[in-house]
CSV table of C-alpha atoms in Angstrom, one decimal:
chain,number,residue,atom,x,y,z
A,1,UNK,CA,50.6,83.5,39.8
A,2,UNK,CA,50.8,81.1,42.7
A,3,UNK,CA,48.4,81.1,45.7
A,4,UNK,CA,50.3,83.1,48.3
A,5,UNK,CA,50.9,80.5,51.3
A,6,UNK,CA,49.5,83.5,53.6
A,7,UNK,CA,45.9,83.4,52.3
A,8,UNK,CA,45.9,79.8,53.8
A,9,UNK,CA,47.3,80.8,57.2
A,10,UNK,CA,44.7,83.8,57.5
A,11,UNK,CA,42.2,81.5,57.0
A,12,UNK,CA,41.2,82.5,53.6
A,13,UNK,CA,40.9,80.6,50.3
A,14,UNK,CA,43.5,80.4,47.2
A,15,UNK,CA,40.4,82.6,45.3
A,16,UNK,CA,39.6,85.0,48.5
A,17,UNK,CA,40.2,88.8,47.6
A,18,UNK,CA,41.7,90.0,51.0
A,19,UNK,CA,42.3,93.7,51.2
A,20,UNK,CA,44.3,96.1,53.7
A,21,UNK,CA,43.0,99.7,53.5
A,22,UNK,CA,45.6,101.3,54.2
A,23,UNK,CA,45.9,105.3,55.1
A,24,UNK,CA,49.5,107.1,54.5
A,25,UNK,CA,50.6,110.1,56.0
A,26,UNK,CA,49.2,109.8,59.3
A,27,UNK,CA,50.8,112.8,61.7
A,28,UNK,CA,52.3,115.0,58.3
A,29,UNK,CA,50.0,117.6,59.6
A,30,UNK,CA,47.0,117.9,62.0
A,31,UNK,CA,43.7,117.2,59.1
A,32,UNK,CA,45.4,113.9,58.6
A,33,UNK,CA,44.9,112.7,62.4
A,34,UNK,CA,41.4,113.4,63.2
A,35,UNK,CA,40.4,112.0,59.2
A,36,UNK,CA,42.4,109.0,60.4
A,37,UNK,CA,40.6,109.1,63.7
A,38,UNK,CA,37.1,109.1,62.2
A,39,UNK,CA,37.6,106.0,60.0
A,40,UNK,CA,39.0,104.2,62.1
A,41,UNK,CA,36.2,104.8,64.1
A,42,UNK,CA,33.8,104.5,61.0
A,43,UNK,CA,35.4,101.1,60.1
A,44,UNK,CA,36.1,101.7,56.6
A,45,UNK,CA,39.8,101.6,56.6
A,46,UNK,CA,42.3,99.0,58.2
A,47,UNK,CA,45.3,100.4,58.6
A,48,UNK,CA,47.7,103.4,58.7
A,49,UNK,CA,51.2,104.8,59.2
A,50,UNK,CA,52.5,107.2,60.6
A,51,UNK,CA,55.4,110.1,59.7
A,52,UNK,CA,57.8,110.3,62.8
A,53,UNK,CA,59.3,113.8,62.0
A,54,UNK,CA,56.4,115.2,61.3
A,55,UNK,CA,55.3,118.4,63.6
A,56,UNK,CA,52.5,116.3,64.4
A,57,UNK,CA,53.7,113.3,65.4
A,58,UNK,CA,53.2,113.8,68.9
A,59,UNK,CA,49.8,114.4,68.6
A,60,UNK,CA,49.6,111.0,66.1
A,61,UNK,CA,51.1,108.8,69.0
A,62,UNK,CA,48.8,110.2,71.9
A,63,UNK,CA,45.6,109.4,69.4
A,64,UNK,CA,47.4,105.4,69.1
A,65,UNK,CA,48.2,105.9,73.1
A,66,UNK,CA,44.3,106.4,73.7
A,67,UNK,CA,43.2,104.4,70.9
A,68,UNK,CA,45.2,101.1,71.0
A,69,UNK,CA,42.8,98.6,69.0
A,70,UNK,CA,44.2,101.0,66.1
A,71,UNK,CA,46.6,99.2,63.2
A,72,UNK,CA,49.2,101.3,62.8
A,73,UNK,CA,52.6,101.5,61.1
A,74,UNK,CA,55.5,103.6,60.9
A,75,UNK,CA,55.4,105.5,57.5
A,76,UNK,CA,59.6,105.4,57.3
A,77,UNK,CA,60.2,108.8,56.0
A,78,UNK,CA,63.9,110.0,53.8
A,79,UNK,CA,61.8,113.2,52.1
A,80,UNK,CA,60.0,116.4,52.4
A,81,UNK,CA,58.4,117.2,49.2
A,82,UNK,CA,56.4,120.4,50.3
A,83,UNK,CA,57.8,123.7,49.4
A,84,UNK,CA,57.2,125.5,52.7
A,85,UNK,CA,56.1,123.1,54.9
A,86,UNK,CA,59.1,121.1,56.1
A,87,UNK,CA,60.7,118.2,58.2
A,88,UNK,CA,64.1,117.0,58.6
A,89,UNK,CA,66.0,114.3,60.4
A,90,UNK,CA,65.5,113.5,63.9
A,91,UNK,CA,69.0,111.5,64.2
A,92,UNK,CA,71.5,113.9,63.0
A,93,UNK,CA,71.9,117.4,61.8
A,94,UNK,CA,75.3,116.7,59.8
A,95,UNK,CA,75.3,117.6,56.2
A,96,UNK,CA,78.0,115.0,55.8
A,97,UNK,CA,75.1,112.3,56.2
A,98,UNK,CA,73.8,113.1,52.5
A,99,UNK,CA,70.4,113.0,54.3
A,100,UNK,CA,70.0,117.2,54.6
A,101,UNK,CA,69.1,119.5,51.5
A,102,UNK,CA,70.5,122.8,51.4
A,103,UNK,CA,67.9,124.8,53.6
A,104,UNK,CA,69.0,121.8,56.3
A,105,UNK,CA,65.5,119.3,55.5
A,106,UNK,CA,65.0,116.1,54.0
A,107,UNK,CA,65.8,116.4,50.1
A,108,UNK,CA,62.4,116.9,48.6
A,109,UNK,CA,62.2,113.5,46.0
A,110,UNK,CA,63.6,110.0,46.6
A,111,UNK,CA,65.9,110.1,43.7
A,112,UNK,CA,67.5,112.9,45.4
A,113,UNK,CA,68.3,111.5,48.5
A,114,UNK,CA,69.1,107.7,46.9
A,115,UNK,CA,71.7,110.1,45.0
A,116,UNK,CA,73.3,111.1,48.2
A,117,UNK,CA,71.9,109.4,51.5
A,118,UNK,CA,75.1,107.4,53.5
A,119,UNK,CA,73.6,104.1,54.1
A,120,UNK,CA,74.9,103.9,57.5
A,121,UNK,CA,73.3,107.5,58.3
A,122,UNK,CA,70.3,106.4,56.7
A,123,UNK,CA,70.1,102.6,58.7
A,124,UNK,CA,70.5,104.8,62.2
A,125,UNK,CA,67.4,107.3,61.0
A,126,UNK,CA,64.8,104.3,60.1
A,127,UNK,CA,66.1,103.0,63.7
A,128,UNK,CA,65.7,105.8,65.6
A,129,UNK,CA,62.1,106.8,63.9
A,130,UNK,CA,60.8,103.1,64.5
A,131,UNK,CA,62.6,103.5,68.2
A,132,UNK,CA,60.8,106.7,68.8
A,133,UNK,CA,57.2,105.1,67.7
A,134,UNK,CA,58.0,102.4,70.0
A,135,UNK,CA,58.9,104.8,72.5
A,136,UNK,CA,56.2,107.1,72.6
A,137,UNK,CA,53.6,104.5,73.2
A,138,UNK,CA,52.2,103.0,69.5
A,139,UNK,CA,52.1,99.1,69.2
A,140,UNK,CA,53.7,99.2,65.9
A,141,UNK,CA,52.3,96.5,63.4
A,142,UNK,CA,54.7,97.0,60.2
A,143,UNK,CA,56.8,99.5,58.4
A,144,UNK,CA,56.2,101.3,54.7
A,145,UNK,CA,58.5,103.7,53.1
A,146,UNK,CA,57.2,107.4,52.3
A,147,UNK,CA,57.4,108.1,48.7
A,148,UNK,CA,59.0,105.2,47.8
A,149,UNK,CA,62.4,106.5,48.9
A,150,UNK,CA,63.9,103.3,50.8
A,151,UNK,CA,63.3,101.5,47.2
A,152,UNK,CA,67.2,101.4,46.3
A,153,UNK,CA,70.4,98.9,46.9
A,154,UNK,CA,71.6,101.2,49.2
A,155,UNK,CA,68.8,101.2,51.4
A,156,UNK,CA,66.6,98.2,50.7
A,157,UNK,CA,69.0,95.8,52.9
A,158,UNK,CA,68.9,98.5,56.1
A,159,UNK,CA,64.8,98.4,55.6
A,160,UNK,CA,64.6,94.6,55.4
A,161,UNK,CA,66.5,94.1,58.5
A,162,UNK,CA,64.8,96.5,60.4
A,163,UNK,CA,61.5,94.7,60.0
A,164,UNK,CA,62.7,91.0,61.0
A,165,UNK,CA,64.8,91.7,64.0
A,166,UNK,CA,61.7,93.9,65.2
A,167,UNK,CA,59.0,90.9,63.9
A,168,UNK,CA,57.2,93.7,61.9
A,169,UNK,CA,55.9,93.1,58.0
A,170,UNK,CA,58.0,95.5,55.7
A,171,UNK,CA,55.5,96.5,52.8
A,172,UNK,CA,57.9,96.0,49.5
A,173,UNK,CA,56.0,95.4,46.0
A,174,UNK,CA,57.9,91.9,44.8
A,175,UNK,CA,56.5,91.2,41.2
A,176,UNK,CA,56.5,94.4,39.2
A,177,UNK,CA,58.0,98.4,38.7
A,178,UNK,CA,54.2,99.3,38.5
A,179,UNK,CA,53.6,98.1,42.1
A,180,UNK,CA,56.7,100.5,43.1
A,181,UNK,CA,55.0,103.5,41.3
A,182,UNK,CA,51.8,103.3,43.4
A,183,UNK,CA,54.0,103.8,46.5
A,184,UNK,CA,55.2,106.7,44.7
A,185,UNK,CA,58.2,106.3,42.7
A,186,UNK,CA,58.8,107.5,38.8
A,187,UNK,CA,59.0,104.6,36.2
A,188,UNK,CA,62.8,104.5,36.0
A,189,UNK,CA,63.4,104.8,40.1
A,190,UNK,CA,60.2,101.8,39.9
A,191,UNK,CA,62.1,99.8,37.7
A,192,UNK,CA,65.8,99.6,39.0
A,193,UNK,CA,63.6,98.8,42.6
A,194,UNK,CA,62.1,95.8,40.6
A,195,UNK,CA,65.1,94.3,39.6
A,196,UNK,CA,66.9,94.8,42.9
A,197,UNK,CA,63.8,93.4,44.5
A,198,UNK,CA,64.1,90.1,42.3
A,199,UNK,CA,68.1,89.9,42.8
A,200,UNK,CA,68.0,90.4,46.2
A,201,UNK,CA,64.6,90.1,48.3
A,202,UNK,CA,63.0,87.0,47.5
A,203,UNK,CA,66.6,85.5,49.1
A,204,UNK,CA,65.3,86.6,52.5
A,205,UNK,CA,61.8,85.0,54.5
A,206,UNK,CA,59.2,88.2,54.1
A,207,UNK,CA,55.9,88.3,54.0
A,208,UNK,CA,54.7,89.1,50.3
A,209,UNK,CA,51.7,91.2,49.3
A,210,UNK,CA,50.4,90.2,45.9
A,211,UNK,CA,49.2,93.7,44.8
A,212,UNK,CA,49.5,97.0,45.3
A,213,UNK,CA,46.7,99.6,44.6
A,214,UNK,CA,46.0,102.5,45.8
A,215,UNK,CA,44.1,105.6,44.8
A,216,UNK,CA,46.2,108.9,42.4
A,217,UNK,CA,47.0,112.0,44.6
A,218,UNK,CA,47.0,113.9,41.2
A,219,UNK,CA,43.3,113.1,40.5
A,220,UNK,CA,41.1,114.6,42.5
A,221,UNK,CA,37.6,114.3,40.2
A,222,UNK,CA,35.2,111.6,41.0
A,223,UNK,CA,37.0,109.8,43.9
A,224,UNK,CA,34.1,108.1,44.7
A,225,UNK,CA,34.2,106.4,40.9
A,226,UNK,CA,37.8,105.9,41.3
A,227,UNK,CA,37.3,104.0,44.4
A,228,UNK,CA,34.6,101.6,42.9
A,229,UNK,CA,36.5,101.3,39.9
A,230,UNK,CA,39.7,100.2,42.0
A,231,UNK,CA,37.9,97.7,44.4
A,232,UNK,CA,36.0,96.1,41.5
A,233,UNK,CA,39.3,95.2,39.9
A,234,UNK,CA,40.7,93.9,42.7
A,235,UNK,CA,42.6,90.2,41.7
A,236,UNK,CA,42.1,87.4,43.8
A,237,UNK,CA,45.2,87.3,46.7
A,238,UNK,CA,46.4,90.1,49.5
A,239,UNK,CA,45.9,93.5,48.3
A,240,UNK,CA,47.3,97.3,49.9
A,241,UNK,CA,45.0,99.6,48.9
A,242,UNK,CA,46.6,103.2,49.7
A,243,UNK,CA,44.7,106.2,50.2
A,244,UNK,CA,45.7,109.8,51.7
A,245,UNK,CA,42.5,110.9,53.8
A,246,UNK,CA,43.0,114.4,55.5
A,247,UNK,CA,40.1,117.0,56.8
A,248,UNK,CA,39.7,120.1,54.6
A,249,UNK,CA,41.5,122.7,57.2
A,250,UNK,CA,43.3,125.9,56.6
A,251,UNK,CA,46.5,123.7,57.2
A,252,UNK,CA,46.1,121.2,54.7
A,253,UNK,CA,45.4,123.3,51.6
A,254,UNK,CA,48.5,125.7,52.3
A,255,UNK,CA,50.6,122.4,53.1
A,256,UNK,CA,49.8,120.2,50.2
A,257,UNK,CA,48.5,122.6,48.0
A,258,UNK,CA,48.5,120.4,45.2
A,259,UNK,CA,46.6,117.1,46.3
A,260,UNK,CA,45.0,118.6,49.6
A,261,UNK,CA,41.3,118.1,47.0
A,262,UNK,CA,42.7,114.5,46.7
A,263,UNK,CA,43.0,113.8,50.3
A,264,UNK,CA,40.1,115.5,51.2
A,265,UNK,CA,38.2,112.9,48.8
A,266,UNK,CA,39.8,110.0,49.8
A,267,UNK,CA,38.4,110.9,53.5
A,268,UNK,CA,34.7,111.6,52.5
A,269,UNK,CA,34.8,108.7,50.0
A,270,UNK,CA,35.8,106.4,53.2
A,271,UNK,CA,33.1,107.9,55.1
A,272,UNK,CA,30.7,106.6,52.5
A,273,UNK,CA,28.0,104.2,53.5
A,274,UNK,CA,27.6,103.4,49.9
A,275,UNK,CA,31.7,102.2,49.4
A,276,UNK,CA,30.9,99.9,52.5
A,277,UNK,CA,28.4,98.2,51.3
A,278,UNK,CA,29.4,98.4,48.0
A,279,UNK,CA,32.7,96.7,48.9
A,280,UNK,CA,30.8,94.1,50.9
A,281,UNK,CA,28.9,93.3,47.9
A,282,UNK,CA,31.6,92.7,45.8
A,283,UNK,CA,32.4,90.0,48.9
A,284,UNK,CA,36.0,91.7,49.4
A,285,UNK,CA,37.5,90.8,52.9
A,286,UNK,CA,39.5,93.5,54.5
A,287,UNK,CA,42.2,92.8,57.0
A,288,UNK,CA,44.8,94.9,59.1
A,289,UNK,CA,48.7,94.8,59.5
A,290,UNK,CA,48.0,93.1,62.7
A,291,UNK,CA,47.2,89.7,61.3
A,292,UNK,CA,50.6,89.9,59.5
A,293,UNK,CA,52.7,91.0,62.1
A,294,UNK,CA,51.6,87.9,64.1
A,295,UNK,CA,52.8,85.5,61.5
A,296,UNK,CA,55.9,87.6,61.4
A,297,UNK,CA,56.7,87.1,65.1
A,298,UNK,CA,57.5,83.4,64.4
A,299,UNK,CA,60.2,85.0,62.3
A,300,UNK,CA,64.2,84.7,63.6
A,301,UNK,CA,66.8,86.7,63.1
A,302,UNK,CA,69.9,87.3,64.6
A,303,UNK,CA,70.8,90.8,66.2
């Protein structure tokens, strides 16, 4: 694989291994905040993103509000996987939009609503979630996609334009389906991404992150050996490592009731002096979505 050119304009080396830690699902509910909040604080993580129609959004934004030196990034959400803990849409309540499952939510899997999102209904949500981020006070530094959902023909083009006429990195794997399944899609979903990704994506001037790792919601035994084992493999180039850290609370385990143990690892695992310095050791520099989003801002596009 070629050098990225962006190791050379962050200052690093062709053989650097330059990481963002990265957590998702900031906002889904309230454990996810204040886990966010402390590593932040702690320094062990880099980045995060946030879910816009979350219940907790609100209380998301007023923690970026008061806490502004914190990277953070608008977790573009099209699902709501949880069986009784729900969010919908907060551009439109027409079924006609594909975007609403039959109880009037987001469908629960990406497949479903690749299946029968309008692209046009789907173009005005991402706008109107990025818009409300903006608008409730959080210096946005790039955009993701929850569970891999905006990963289709369909949608892919609405993402991409979003993030240059608003100067923001889009995260999109380039270079493989396996990339695609750490964001969270299944092999097939991963695979047709790829190869839209090759035919149509490298046409267009985005920032490109070389790998894509991240730590399995449905493995919550020996985090901490997990997490070695993933930053020790690490390949040289720009790296987003993904984790899901959430406090154990009442909230979380009736929410996510089957990765809540994950989550809760990935937050005391980040509190871990012992990853810090082991992560040092391995001479691993770690970066934020901020660095990126400067580069981006030289980017034109018209409106």
């Amino acid at each position: 694989m070629n050098p990225n050119p962006l190791l050379m304009q962050l200052g690093f080396d062709k053989n650097d291994r330059v990481v963002i830690i990265h957590a998702d699902d900031v906002g889904m509910c309230q454990a996810t905040i204040t886990a966010f909040a402390d590593l932040v604080e702690f320094g062990s993580i880099s980045s995060g993103a946030v879910m816009v129609p979350c219940p907790w959004f609100r209380q998301a934004a007023a923690y970026c509000r008061h806490n502004p030196k914190a990277d953070v990034g608008v977790h573009l959400t099209l699902t709501s996987e949880w069986n009784t803990y729900r969010w919908g849409p907060i551009s439109t309540r027409d079924p006609a939009t594909g975007l609403l499952d039959e109880s009037g939510y987001f469908h629960h899997r990406a497949h479903q609503v690749q299946a029968h999102g309008n692209p046009q209904a789907v173009q005005i949500e991402l706008r109107a979630q990025l818009q409300r981020a903006l608008d409730a006070g959080i210096d946005v530094t790039h955009i993701d996609t929850h569970m891999g959902a905006l990963a289709h023909p369909k949608f892919l083009p609405a993402y991409i334009r979003l993030a240059l006429l608003h100067h923001l990195p889009a995260i999109i794997p380039f270079d493989g389906e396996g990339d695609w399944q750490v964001l969270g899609l299944d092999a097939e979903t991963a695979a047709n991404a790829a190869r839209f990704v090759r035919e149509y994506v490298n046409d267009h001037e985005l920032l490109q992150i070389d790998h894509f790792v991240g730590l399995r919601l449905d493995q919550p035994q020996e985090r901490f050996a997990q997490a070695k084992s993933a930053f020790r493999s690490l390949q040289p180039g720009l790296t987003h490592f993904v984790i899901h850290p959430a406090q154990d609370t009442p909230e979380l385990r009736t929410a996510t009731p089957s990765t809540w143990q994950s989550r809760v690892g990935d937050y005391e695992v980040f509190r871990s002096e012992k990853l810090r310095a082991y992560i040092k050791d391995l001479g691993i520099k770690i970066i934020g979505y901020k660095a990126l989003q400067q580069i981006s801002s030289n980017y034109q596009v018209e409106a």
